[in-house]
């Protein structure tokens, strides 16, 4: 009996020592019940009439709050794994807390060229977009919606111009397809125009029948001679489209737009309207809106 009691006492002493050792892992000077777990507080986020939260972050130099239902897909933040990244990397990736200082790499939305509005789900523009798809596209009529992608530029050493891009484009045309891009004598809508081999297919001696590698190039330079707007347009297709890119120095961003060539005369208006849209989404670092959001449902 005494032997059994001694064993019980010995076990109790061992358990007590284990508990004391376990306590060494805790912060000194703090009782377990009073230790504070550090958590990042969620920032205030604006909502629409349906209770949906805005997408927040910092685009270039500006903190923004993008209305819910506007983004086509999702916003990609700096450091996010790419679309084709290893699934194991994606599974292990822990997204940092979303704040108004978290840099946004890119996002896309739909812009209506005819009035400067944007597509938003659960707003009239959703019905308008569906109607235009059904009544214009099947009949070959110009589609008034443009795909827009906005890219934040965070490399302070990288120039905000297309000088190298255009030089390389002309270089590759000469080295691979054996023709030069020739500047046209007259500008078009305020843009300097370059045509592949002056509009003539060198193999046939006739006007191009395919513009796969010979799209028209249209440029706009600033006063310092830097190319700030770079547009490539089809001209032999049943429906000719333009791929339009431009930089904005104030925001430190690059914007890509794709639209029917019918709307090329409105290129300057498009650039201005898209910057106005972004300006309407600006907020303070605390999330306070600095204006009325375009596209809010």
Coordinates of N, CA, C and O in Angstrom, one line a residue, residues 9 53 71 117 120 137 154 158 167 173 197 220 233 244 265 278:
X9 N 2.8 9.6 -5.6 CA 3.5 10.9 -5.3 C 4.6 11.2 -6.4 O 4.7 12.3 -6.9
X53 N -18.6 44.4 -50.7 CA -17.5 45.3 -50.3 C -16.6 45.6 -51.5 O -16.5 44.8 -52.5
X71 N -14.9 45.0 -61.3 CA -13.7 44.3 -61.8 C -14.1 43.0 -62.6 O -14.9 42.3 -62.2
X117 N -19.1 55.4 -69.2 CA -19.5 54.6 -68.0 C -18.8 53.3 -68.0 O -18.0 53.0 -68.9
X120 N -21.0 47.3 -64.4 CA -21.1 46.9 -63.0 C -22.3 45.9 -63.0 O -23.4 46.1 -63.5
X137 N -23.3 42.6 -82.0 CA -22.3 41.6 -82.4 C -22.7 40.7 -83.5 O -22.1 40.5 -84.6
X154 N 5.8 50.1 -60.4 CA 6.4 50.4 -59.1 C 7.9 50.4 -59.2 O 8.6 50.7 -58.2
X158 N 12.3 52.4 -64.1 CA 11.7 52.1 -65.4 C 11.1 53.4 -66.0 O 10.3 54.0 -65.3
X167 N 10.9 51.0 -80.8 CA 12.1 50.7 -81.5 C 12.3 49.2 -81.8 O 12.7 48.8 -82.9
X173 N 10.5 43.9 -87.2 CA 9.8 43.9 -88.5 C 10.9 43.8 -89.6 O 10.7 43.0 -90.6
X197 N 5.7 48.7 -94.6 CA 6.2 48.8 -96.0 C 5.3 49.7 -96.8 O 5.0 49.5 -97.9
X220 N 1.8 58.8 -80.1 CA 1.7 60.1 -79.6 C 2.8 60.4 -78.6 O 3.0 59.6 -77.7
X233 N -3.4 48.8 -84.8 CA -4.7 48.6 -85.3 C -4.7 47.6 -86.5 O -3.8 47.7 -87.4
X244 N -4.6 49.5 -77.6 CA -4.2 50.8 -77.3 C -3.6 50.8 -75.9 O -4.2 50.4 -74.9
X265 N -11.1 57.5 -83.5 CA -11.1 58.9 -83.3 C -11.3 59.4 -81.9 O -11.0 60.6 -81.6
X278 N -10.7 56.4 -62.7 CA -9.8 56.0 -61.6 C -9.8 57.1 -60.5 O -9.8 56.8 -59.3

